[in-house]
Coordinates of N, CA and C in Angstrom, one line a residue:
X1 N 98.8 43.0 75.5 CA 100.1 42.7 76.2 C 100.1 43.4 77.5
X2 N 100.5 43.0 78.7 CA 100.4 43.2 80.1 C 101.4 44.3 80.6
X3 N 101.5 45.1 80.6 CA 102.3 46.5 81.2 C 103.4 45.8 82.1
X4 N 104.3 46.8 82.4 CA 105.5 46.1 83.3 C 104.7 46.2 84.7
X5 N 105.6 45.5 85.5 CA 105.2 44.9 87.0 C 105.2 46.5 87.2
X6 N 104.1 46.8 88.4 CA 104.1 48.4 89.0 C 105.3 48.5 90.0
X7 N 106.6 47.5 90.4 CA 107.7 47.8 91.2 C 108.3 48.2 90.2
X8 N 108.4 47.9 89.1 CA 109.7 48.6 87.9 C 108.8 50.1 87.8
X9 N 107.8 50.5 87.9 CA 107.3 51.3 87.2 C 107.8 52.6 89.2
X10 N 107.8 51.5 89.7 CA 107.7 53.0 91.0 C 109.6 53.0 90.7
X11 N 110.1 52.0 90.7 CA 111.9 52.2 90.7 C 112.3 53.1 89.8
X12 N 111.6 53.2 88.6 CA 112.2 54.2 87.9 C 111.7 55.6 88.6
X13 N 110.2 55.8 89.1 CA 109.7 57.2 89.5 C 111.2 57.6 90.6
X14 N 111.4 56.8 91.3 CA 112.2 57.0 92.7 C 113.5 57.3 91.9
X15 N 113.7 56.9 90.7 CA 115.1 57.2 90.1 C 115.7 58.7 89.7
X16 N 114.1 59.0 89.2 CA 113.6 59.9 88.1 C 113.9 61.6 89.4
X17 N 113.2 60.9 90.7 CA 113.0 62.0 91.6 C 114.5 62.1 91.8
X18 N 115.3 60.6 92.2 CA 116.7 61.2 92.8 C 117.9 62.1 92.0
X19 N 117.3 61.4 90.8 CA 118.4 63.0 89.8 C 117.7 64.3 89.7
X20 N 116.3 64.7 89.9 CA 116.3 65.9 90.1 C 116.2 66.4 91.3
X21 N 116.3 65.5 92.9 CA 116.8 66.2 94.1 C 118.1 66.3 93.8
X22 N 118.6 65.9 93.1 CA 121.0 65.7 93.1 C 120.9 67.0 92.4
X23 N 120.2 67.2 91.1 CA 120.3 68.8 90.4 C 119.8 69.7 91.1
X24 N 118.6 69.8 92.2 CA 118.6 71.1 93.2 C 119.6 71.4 93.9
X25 N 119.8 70.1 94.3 CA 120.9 70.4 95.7 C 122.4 70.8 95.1
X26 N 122.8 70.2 93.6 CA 124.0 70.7 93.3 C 123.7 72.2 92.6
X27 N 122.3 72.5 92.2 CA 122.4 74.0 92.0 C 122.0 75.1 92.9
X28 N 122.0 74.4 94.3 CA 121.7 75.2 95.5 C 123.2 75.2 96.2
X29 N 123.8 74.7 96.2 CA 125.5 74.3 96.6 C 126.4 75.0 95.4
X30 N 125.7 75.8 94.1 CA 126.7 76.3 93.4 C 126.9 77.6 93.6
X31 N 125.4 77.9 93.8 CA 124.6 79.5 93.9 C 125.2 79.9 95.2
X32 N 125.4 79.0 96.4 CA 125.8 79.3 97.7 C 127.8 79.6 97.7
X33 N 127.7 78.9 96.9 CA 129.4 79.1 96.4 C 129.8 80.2 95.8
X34 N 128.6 80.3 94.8 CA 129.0 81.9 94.1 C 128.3 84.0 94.8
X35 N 127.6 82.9 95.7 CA 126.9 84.0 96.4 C 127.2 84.0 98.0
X36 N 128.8 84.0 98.1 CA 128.9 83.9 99.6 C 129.0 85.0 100.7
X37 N 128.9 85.3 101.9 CA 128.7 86.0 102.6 C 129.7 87.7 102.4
X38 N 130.7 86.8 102.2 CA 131.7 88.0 101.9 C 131.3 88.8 100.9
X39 N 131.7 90.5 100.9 CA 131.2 91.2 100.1 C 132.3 91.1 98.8
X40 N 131.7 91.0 97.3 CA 132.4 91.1 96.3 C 133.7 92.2 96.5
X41 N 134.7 91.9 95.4 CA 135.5 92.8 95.7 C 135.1 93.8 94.2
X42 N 135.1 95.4 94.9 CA 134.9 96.1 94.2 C 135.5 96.2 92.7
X43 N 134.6 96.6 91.3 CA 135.5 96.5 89.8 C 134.8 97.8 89.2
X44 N 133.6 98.4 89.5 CA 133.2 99.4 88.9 C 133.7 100.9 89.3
X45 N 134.0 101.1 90.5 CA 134.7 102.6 91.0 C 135.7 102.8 90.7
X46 N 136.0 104.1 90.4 CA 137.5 104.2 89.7 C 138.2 104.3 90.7
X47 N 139.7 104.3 90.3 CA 140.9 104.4 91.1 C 140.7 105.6 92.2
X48 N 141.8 105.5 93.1 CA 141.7 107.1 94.4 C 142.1 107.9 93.2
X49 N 143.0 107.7 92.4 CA 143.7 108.8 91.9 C 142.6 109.9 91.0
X50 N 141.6 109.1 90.1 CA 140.8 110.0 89.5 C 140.0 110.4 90.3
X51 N 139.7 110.6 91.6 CA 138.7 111.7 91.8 C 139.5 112.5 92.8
X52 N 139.0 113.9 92.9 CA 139.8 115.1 93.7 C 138.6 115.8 93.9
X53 N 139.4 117.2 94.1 CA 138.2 118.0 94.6 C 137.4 119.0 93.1
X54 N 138.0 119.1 92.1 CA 138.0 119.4 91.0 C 137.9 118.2 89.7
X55 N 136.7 118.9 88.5 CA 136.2 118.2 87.6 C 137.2 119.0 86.8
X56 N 137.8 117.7 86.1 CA 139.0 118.4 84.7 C 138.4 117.4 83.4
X57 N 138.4 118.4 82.5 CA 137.6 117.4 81.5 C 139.0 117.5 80.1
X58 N 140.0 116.8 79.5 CA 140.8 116.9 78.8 C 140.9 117.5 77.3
X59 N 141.4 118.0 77.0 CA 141.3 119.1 75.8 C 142.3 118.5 74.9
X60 N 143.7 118.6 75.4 CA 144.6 117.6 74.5 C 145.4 117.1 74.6
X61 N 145.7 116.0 73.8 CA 146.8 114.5 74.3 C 145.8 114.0 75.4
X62 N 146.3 112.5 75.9 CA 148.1 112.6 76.2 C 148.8 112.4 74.6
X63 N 149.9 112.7 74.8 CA 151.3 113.1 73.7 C 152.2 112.8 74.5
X64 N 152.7 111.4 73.5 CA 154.0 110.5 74.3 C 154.9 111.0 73.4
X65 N 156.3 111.0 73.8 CA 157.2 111.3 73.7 C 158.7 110.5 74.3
X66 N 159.5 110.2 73.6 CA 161.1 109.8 74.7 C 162.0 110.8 74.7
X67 N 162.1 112.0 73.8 CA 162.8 113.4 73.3 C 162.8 114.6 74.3
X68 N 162.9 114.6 75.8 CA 162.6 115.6 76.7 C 163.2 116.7 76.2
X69 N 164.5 116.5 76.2 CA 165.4 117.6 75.3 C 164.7 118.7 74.2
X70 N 164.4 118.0 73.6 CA 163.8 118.7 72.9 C 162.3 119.2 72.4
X71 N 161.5 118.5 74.0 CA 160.3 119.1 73.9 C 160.2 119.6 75.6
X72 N 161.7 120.9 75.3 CA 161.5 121.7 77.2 C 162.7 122.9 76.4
X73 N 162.4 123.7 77.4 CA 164.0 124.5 76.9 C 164.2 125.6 78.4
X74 N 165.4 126.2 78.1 CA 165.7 126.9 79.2 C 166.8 126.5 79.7
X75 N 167.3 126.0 81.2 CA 168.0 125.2 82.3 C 167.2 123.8 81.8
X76 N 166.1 123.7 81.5 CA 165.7 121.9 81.8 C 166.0 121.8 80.6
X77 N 166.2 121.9 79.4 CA 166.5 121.7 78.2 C 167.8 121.1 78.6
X78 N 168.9 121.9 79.0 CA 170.1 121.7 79.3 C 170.2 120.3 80.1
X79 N 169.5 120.1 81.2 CA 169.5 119.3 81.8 C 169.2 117.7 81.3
X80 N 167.9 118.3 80.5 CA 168.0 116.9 80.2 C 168.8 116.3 78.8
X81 N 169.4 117.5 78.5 CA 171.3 116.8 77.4 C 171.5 116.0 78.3
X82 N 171.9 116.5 79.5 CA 173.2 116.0 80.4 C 172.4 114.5 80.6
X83 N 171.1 114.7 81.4 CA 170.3 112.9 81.5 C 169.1 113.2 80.7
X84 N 169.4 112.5 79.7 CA 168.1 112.1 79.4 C 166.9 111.3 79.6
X85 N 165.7 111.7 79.5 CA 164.4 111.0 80.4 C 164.4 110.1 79.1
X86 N 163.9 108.9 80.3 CA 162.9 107.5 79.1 C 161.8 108.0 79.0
X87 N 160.6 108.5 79.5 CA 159.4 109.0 78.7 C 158.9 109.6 79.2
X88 N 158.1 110.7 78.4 CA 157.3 111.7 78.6 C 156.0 112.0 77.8
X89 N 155.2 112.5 78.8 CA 153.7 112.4 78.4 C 152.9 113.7 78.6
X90 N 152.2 114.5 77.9 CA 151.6 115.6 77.9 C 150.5 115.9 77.7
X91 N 149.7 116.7 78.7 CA 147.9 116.8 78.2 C 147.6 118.2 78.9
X92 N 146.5 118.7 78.6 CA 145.8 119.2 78.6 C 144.9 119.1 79.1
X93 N 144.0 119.9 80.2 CA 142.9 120.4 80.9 C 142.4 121.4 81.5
X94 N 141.3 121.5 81.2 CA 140.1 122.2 81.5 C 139.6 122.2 82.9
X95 N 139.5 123.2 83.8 CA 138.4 122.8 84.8 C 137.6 124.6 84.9
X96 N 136.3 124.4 85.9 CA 135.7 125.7 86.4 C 135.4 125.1 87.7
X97 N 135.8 126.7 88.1 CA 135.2 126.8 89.5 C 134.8 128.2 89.7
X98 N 133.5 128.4 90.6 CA 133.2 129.6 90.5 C 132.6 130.7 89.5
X99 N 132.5 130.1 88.5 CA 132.7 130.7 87.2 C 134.0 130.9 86.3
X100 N 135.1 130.5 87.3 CA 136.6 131.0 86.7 C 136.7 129.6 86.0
X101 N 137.3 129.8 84.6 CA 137.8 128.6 83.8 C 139.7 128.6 83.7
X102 N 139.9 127.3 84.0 CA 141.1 127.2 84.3 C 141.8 126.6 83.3
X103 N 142.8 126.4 82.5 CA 143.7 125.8 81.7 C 144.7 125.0 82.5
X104 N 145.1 123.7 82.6 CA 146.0 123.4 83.1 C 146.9 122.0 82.4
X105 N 148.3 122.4 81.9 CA 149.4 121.4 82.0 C 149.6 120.3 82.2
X106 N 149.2 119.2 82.6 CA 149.9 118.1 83.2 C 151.1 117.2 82.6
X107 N 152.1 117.0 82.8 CA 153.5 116.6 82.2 C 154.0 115.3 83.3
X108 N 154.1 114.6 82.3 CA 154.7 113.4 83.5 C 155.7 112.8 82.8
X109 N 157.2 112.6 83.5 CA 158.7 112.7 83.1 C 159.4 111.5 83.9
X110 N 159.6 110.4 83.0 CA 160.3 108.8 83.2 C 161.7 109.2 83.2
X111 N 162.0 109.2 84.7 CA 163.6 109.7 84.6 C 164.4 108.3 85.1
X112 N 165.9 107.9 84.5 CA 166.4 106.3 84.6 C 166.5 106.5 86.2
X113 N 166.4 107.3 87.3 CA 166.5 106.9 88.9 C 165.8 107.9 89.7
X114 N 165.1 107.7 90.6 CA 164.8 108.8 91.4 C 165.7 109.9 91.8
X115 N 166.9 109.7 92.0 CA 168.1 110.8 92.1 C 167.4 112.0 91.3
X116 N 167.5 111.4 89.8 CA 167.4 112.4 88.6 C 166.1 112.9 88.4
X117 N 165.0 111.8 89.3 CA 163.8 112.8 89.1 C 163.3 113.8 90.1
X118 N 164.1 114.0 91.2 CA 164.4 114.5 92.7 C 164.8 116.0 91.8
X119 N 165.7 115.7 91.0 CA 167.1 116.8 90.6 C 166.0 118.2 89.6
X120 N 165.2 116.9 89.0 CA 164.3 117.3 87.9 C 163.2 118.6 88.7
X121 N 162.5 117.8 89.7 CA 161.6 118.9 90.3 C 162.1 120.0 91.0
X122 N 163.3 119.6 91.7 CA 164.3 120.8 92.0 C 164.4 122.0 90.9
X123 N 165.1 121.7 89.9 CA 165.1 122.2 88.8 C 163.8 123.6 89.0
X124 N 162.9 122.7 88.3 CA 162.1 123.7 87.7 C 160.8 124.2 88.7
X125 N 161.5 123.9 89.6 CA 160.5 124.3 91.2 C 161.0 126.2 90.9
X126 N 162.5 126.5 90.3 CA 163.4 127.8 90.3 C 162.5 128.5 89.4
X127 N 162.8 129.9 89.5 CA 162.3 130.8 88.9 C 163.0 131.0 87.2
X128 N 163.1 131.1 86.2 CA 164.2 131.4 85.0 C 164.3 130.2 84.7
X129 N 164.2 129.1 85.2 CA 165.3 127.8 84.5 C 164.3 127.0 83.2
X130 N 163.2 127.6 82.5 CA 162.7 127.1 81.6 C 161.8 125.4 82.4
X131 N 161.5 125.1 81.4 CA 160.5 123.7 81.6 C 159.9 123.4 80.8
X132 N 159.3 122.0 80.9 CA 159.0 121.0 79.6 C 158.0 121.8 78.7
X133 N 158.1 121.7 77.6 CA 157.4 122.4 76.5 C 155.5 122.0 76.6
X134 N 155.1 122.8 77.1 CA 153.5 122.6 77.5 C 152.8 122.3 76.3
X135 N 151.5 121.7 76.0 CA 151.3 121.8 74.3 C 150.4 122.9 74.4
X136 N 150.6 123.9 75.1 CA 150.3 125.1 74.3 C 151.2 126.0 73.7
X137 N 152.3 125.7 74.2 CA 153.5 126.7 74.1 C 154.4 126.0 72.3
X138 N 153.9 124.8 72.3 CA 154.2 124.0 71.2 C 153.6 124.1 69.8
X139 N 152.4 125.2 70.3 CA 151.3 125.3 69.7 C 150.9 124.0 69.1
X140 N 150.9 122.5 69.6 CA 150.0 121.5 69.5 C 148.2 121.7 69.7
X141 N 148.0 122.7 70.9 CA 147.0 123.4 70.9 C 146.5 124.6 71.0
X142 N 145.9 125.0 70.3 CA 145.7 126.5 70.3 C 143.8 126.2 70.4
X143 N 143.4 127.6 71.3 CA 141.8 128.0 70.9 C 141.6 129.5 71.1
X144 N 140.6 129.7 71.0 CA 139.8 131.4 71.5 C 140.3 131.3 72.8
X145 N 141.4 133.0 72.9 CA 141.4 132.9 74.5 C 142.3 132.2 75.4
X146 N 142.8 131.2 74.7 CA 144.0 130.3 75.5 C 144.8 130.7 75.9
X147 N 144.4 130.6 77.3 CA 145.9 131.0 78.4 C 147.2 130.8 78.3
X148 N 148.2 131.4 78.4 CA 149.5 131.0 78.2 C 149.7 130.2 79.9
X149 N 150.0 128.9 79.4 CA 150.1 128.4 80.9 C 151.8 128.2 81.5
X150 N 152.3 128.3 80.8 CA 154.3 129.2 80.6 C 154.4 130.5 81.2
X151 N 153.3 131.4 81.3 CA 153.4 133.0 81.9 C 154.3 133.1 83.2
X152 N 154.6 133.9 83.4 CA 154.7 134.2 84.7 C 153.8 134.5 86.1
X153 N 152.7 134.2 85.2 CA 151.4 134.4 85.6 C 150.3 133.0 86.4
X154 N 151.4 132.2 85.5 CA 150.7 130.6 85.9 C 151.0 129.9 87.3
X155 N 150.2 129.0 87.6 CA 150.7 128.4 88.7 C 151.4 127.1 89.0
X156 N 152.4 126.7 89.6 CA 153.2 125.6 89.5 C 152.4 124.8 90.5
X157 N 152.9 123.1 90.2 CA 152.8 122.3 91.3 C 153.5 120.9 90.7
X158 N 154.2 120.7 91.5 CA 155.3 119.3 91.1 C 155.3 118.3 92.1
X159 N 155.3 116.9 92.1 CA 155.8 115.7 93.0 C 156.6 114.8 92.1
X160 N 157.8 113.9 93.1 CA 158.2 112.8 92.6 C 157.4 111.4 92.8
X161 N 157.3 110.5 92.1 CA 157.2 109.4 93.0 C 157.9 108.1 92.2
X162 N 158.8 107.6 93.3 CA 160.0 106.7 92.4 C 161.0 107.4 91.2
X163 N 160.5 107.3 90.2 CA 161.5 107.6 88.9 C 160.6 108.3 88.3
X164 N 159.5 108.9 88.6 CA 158.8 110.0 87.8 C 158.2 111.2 88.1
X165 N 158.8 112.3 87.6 CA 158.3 113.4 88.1 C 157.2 114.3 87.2
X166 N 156.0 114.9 88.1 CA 154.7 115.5 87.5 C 155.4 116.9 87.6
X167 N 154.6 117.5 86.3 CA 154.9 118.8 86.5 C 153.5 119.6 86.0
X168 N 152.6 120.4 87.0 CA 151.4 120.9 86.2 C 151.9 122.1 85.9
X169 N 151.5 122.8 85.2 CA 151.1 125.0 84.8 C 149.6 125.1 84.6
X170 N 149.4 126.1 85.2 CA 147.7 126.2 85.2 C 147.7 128.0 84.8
X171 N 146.8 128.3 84.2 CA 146.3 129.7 84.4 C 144.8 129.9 84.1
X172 N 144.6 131.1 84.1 CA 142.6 131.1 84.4 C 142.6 131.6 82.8
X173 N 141.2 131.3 81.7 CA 141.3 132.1 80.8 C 140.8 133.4 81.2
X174 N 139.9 134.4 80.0 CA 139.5 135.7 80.3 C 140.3 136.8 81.2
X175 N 141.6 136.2 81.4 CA 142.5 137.6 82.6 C 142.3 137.2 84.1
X176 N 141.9 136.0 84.4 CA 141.1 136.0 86.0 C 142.1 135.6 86.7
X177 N 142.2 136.5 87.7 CA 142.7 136.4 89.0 C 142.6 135.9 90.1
X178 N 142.8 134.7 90.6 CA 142.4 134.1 91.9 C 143.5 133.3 92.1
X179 N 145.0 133.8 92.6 CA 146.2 133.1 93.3 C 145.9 131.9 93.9
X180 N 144.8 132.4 94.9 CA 144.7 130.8 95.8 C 144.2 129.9 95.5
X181 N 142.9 130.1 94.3 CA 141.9 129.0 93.9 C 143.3 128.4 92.5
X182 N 143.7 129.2 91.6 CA 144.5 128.7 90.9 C 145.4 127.7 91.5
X183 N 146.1 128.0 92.4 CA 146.8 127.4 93.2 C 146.3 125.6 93.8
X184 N 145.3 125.7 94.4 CA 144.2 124.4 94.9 C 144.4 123.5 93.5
X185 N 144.2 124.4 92.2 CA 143.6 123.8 91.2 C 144.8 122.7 90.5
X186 N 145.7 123.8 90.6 CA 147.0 122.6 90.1 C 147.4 121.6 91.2
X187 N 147.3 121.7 92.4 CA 147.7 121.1 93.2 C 146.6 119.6 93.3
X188 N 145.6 120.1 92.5 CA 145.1 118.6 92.5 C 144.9 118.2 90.9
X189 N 145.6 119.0 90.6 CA 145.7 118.4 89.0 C 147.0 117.5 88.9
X190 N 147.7 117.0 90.1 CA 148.8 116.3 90.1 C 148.6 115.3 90.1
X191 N 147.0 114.5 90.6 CA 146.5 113.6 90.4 C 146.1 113.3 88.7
X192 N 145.9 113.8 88.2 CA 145.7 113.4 87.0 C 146.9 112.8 85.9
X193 N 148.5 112.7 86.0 CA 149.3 111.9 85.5 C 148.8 110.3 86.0
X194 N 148.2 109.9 87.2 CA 147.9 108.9 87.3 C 147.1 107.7 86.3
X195 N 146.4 108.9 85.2 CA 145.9 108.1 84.8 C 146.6 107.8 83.3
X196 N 148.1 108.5 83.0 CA 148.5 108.2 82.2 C 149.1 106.7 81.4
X197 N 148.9 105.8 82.4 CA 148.9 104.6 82.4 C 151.1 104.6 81.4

């Protein structure tokens, strides 16, 4: 039996080639689509807020809370009878520098208007007026050595932003003394409510 005519046999080769030039060209037009000049937008680096000048590695919580009242005492105890906060969150950290190890507070306080979280940092910016119950002072955490970060010995640092106010306490363990490095330390431990989501 006599094979087909060799024009059917080239029609199909020429058919054969045009769907696999249509599949380069549409996966060279897809690759160009998905690989375009502009640089991706970045998803692996973390936020500005977690990186500072200090590594803090977390010890304990966060510990949510809506009860301000009764996890602070003093003047802010009082205060927050009079307004009470929508939420509150507490943790624990660690950092070194130098050799000195630091304990530090971080507290972050959902107040219903910026007024009251303005009023809040005021507050306990004062010397005597008490402040939110730290979880060490809660004894939620206790270890070998643990700083009282409530002393009078500790170091403050507070910001508002909108309706929420940060509150850190920091102290060194082992008795160590360094005002100004303590100081640096909370001051950038205010970045870390950030990541309380």
């Amino acid at each position: 039996m006599p094979g087909p005519p060799a024009r059917d046999t080239r029609t199909l080769a020429l058919r054969g080639a045009g769907l696999v030039a249509i599949a380069v060209i549409s996966g060279l037009l897809w690759f160009l689509i998905r690989h375009d000049s502009s640089p991706d937008e970045p998803t692996a680096q973390p936020p500005a807020k977690s990186t500072g000048q200090y590594t803090f590695t977390p010890v304990a919580g966060p510990v949510r809370s809506t009860d301000c009242a009764a996890k602070s005492y003093g003047k802010t105890q009082d205060f927050f009878q009079d307004s009470p906060c929508q939420s509150l969150v507490r943790a624990l950290y660690t950092t070194e520098s130098g050799g000195a190890k630091a304990l530090v507070s971080v507290v972050l306080v959902g107040m219903p208007d910026s007024t009251k979280a303005k009023a809040l940092k005021t507050l306990t910016e004062q010397d005597g007026t008490g402040n939110v119950t730290d979880l060490v002072k809660d004894k939620t955490f206790a270890g070998s050595g643990t700083p009282s970060v409530s002393s009078e010995n500790a170091a403050y640092a507070s910001r508002v932003e909108g309706t929420n106010t940060t509150i850190v306490l920091g102290d060194f363990y082992d008795k160590h003394k360094d005002k100004a490095l303590l100081g640096k330390i909370v001051q950038d431990a205010l970045r870390l409510s950030g990541d309380f989501g």
